[in-house]
Tab-separated table of N, CA, C and O in Angstrom:
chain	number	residue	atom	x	y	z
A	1	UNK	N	0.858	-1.159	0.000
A	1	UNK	CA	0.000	0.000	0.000
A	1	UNK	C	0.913	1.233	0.000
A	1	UNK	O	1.981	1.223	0.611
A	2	UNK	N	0.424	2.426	-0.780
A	2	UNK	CA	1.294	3.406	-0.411
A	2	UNK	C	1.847	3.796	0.518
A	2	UNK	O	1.338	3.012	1.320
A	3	UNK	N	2.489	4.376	1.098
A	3	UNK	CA	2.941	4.764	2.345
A	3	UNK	C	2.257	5.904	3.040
A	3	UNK	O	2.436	6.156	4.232
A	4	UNK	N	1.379	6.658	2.158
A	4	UNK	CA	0.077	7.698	3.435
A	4	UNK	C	-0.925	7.135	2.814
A	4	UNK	O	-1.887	7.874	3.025
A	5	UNK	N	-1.257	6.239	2.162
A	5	UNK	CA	-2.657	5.606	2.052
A	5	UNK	C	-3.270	4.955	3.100
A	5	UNK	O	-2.386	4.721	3.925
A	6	UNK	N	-4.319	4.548	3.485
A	6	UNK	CA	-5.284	3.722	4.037
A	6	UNK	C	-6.477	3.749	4.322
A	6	UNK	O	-7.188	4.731	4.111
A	7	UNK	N	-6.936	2.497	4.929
A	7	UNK	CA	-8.690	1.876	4.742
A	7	UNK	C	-9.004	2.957	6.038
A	7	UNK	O	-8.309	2.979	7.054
A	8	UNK	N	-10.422	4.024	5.758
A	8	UNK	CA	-11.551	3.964	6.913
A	8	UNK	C	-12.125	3.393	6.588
A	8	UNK	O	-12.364	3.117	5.412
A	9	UNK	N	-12.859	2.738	8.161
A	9	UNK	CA	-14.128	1.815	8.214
A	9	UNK	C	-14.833	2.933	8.980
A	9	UNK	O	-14.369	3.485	9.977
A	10	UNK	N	-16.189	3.248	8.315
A	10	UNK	CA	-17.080	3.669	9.421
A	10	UNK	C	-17.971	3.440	9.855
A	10	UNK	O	-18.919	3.926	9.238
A	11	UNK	N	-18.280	2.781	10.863
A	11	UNK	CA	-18.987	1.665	11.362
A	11	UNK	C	-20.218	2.570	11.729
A	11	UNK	O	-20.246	3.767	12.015
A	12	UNK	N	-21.318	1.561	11.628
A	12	UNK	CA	-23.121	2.474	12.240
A	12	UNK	C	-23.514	2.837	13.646
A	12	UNK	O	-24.401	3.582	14.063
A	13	UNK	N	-22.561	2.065	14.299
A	13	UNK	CA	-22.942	2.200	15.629
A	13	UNK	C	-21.683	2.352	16.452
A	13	UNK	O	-20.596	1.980	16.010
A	14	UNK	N	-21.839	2.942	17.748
A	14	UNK	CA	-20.722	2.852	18.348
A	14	UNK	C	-20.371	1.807	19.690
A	14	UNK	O	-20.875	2.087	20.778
A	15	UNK	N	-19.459	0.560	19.550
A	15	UNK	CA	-19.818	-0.293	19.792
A	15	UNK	C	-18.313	-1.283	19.840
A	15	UNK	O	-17.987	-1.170	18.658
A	16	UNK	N	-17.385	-2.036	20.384
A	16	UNK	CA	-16.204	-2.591	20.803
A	16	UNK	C	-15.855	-3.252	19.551
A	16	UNK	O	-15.547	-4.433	19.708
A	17	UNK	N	-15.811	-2.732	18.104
A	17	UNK	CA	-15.236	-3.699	16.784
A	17	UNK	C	-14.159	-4.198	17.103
A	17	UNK	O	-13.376	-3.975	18.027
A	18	UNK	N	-14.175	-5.330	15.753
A	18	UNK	CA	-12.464	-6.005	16.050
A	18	UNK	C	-12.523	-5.985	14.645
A	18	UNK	O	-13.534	-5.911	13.948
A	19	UNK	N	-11.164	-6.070	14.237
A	19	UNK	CA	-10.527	-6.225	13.106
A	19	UNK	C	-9.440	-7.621	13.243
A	19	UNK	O	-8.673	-7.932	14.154
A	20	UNK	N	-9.768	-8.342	11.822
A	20	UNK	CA	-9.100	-9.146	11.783
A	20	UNK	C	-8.085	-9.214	10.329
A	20	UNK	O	-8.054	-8.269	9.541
A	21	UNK	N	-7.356	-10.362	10.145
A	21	UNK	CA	-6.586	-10.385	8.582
A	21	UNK	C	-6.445	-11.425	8.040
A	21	UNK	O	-5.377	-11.856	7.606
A	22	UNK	N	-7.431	-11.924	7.998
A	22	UNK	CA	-7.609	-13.444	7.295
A	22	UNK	C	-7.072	-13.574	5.733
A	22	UNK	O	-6.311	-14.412	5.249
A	23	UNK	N	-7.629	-12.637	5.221
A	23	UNK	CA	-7.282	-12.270	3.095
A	23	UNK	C	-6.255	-11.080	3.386
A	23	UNK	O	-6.562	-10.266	2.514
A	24	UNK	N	-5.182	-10.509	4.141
A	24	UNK	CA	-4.778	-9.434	3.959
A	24	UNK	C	-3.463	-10.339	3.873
A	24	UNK	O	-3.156	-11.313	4.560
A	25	UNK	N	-2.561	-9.526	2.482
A	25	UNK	CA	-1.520	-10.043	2.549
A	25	UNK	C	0.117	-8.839	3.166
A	25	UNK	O	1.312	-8.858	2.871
A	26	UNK	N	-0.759	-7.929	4.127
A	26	UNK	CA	0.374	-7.293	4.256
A	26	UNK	C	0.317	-6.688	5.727
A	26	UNK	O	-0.708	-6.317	6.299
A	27	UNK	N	1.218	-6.667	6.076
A	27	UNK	CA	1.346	-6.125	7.743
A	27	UNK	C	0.126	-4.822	8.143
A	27	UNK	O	0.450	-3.952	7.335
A	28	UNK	N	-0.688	-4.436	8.689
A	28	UNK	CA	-1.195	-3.531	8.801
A	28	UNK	C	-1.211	-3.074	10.523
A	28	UNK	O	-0.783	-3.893	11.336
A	29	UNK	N	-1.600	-2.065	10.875
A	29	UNK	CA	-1.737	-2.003	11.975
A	29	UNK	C	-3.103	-0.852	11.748
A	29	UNK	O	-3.209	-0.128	10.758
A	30	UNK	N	-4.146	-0.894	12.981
A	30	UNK	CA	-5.608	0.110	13.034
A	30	UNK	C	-5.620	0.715	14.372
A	30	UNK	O	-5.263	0.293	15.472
A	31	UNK	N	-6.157	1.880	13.948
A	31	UNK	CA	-6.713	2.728	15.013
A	31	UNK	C	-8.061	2.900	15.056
A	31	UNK	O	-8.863	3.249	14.190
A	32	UNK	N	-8.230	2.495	16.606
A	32	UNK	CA	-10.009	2.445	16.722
A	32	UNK	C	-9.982	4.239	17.027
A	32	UNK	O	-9.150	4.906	17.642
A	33	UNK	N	-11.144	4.623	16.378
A	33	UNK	CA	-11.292	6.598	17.052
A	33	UNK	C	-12.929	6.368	17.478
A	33	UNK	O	-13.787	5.520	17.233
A	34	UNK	N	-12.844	7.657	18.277
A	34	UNK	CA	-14.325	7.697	19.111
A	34	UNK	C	-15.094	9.006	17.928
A	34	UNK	O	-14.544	9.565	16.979
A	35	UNK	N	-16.040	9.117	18.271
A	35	UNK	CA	-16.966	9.885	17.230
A	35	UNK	C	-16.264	11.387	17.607
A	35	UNK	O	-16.636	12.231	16.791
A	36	UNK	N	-15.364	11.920	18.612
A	36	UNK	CA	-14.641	12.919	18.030
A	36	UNK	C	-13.258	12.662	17.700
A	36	UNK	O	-12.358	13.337	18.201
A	37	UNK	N	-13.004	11.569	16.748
A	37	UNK	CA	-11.416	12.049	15.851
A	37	UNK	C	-10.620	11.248	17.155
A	37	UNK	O	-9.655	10.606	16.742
A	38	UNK	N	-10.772	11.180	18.235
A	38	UNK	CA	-9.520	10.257	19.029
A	38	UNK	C	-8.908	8.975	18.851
A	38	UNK	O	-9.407	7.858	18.992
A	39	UNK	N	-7.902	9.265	18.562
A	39	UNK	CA	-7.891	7.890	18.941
A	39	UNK	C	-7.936	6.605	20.667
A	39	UNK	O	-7.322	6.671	21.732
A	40	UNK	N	-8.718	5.847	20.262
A	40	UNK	CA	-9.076	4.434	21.634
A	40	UNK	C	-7.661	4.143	21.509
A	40	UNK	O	-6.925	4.672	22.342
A	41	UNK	N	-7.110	3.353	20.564
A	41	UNK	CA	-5.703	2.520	21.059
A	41	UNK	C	-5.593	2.097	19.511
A	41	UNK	O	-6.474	2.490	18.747
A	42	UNK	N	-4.451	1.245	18.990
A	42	UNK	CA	-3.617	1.001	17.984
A	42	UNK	C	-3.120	-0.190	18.188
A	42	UNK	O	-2.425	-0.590	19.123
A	43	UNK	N	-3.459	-0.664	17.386
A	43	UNK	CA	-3.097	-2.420	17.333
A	43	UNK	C	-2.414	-2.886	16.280
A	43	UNK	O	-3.099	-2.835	15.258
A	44	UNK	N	-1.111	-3.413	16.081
A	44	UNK	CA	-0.123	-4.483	15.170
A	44	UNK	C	-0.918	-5.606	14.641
A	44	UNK	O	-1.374	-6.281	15.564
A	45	UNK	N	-1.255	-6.058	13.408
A	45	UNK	CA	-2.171	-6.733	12.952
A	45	UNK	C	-0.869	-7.471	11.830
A	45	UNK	O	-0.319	-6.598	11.157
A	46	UNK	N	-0.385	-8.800	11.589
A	46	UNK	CA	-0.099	-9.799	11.091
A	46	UNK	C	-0.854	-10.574	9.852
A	46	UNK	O	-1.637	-11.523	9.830
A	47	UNK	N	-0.378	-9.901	9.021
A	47	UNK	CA	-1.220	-10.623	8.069
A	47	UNK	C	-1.419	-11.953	7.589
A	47	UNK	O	-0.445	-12.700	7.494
A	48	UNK	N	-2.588	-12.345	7.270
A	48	UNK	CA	-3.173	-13.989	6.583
A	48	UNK	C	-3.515	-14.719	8.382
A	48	UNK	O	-3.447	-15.933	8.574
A	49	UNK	N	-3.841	-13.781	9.444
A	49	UNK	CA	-4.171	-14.427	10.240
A	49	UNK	C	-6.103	-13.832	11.070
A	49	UNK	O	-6.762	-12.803	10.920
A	50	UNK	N	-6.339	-15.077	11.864
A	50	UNK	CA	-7.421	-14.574	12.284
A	50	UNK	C	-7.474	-14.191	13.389
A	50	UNK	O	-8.621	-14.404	13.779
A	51	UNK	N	-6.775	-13.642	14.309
A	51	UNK	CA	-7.054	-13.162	15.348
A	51	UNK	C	-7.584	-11.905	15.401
A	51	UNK	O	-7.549	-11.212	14.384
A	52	UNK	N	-8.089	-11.474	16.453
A	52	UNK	CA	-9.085	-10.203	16.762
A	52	UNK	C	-8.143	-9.337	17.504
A	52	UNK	O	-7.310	-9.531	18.389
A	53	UNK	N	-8.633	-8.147	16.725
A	53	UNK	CA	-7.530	-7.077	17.280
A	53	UNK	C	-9.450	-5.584	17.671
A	53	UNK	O	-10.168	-4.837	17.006
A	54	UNK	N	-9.364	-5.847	18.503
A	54	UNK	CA	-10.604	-5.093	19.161
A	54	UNK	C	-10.540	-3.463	19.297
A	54	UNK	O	-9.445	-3.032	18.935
A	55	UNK	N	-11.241	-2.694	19.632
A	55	UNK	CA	-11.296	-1.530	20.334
A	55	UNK	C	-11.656	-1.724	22.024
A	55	UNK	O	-12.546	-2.349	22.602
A	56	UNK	N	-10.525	-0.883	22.506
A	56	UNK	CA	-11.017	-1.043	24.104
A	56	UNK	C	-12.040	-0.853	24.500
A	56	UNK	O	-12.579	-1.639	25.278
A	57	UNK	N	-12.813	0.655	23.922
A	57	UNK	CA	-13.619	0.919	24.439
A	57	UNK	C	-14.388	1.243	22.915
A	57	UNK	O	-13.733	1.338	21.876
A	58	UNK	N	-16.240	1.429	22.986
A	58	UNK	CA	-16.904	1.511	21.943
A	58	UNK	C	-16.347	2.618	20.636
A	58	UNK	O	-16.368	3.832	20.839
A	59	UNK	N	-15.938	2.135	19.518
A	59	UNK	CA	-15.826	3.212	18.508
A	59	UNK	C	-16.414	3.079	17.547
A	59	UNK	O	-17.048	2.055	17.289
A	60	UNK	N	-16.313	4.386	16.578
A	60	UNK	CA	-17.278	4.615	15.374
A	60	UNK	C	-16.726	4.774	14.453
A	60	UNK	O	-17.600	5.021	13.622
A	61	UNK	N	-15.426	4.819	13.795
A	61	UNK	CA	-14.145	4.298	13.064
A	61	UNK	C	-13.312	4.078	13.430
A	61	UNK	O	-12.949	4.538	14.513
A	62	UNK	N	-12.235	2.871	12.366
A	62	UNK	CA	-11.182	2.332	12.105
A	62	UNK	C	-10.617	3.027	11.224
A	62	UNK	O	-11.167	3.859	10.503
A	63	UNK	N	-9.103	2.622	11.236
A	63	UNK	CA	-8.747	3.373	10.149
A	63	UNK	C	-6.848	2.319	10.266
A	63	UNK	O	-6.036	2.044	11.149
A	64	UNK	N	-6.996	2.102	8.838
A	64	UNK	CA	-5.515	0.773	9.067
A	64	UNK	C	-4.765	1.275	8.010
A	64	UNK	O	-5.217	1.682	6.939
A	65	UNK	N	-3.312	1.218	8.439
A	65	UNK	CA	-2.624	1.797	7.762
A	65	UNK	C	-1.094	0.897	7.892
A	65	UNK	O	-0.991	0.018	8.748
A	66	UNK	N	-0.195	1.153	7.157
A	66	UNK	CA	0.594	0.241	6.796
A	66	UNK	C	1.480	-0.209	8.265
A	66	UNK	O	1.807	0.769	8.936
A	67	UNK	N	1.894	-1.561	8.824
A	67	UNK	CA	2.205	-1.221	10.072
A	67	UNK	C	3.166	-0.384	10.540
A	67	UNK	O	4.158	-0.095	9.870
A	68	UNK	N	2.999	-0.048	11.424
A	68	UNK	CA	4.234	1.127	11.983
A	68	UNK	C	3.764	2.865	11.437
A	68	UNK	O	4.441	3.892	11.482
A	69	UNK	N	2.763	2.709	11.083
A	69	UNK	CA	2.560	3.911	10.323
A	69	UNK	C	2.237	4.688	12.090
A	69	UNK	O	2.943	5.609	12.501
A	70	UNK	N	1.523	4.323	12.600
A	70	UNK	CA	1.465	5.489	13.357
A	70	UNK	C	2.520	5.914	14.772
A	70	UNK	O	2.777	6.989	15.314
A	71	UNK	N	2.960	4.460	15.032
A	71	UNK	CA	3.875	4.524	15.890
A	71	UNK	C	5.217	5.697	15.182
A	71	UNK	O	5.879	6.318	16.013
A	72	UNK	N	5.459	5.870	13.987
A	72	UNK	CA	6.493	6.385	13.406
A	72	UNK	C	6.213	7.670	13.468
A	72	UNK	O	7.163	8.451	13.526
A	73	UNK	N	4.970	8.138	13.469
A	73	UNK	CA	4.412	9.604	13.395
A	73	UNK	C	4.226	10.377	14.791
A	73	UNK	O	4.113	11.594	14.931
A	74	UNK	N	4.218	9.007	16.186
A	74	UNK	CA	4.220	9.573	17.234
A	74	UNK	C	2.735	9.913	17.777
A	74	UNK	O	2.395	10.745	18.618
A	75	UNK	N	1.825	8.842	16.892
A	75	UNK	CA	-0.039	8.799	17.160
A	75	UNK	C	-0.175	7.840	17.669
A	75	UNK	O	0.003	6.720	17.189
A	76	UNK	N	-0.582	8.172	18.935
A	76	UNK	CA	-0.582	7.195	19.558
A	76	UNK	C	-2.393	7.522	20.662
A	76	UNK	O	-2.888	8.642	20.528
A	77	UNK	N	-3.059	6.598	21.510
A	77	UNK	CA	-4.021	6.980	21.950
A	77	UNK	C	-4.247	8.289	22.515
A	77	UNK	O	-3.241	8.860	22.936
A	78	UNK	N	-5.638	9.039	22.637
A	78	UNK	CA	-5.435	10.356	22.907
A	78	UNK	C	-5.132	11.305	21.775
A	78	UNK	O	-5.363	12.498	21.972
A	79	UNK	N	-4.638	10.918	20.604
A	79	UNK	CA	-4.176	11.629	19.286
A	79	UNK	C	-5.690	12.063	18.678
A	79	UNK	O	-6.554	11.238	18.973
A	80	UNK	N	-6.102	13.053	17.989
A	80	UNK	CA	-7.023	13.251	17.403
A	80	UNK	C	-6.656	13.698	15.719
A	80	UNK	O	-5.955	14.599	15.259
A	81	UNK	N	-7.325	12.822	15.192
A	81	UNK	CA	-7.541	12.610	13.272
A	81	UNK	C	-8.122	13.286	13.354
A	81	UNK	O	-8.868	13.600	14.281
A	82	UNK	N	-7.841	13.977	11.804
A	82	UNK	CA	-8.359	15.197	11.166
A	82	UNK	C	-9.069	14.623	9.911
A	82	UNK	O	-8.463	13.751	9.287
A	83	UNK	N	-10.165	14.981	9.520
A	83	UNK	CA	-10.321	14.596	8.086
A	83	UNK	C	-11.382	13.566	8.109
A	83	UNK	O	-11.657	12.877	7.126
A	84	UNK	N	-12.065	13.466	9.444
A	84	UNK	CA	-12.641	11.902	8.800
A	84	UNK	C	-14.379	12.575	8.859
A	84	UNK	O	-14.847	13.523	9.489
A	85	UNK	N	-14.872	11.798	8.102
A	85	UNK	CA	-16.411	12.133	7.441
A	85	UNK	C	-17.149	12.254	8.962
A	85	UNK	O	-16.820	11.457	9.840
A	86	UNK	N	-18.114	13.246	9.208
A	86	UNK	CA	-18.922	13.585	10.433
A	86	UNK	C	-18.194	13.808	11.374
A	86	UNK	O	-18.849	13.803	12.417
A	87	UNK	N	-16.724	14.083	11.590
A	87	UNK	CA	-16.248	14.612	12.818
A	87	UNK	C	-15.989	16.090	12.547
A	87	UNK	O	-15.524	16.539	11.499
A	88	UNK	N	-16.396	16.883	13.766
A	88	UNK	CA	-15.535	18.544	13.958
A	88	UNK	C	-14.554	19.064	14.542
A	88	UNK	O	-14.315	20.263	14.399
């Protein structure tokens, strides 16, 4: 994947998702955010596997990006995203 590309998910409800990587063939890591832009926590995700990589607490997007992407930028929980659809 490019290197500032990646997937939002924006989920309907706000509610403890997990993300998994069953068909993904490449390292990713996600950030669960709360309906204002925070980020919950950041999870290392292994690709071609099924384990559950959750939100601690209820969120209303994901957002996965190549791994290490955010640890490298210094986003870490508490960080607030800019840019994402219905947040101010």
């Amino acid at each position: 994947m490019p290197s500032n590309a990646g997937m939002l998910f924006i989920f309907d409800e706000m509610t403890t998702h997990c993300m998994w990587m069953k068909n993904t063939l490449i390292p990713l890591s996600v950030a669960f955010i709360d309906e204002q832009g925070a980020i919950i926590n950041v999870e290392d995700m292994a690709p071609q596997t099924e384990d559950s990589h959750c939100a601690k607490r209820p969120a209303r997007y994901a957002l996965e990006m190549n791994r290490g992407w955010f640890a490298a930028r210094g986003i870490k929980p508490g960080s607030r995203i800019g840019g994402i659809p219905g947040v101010k």
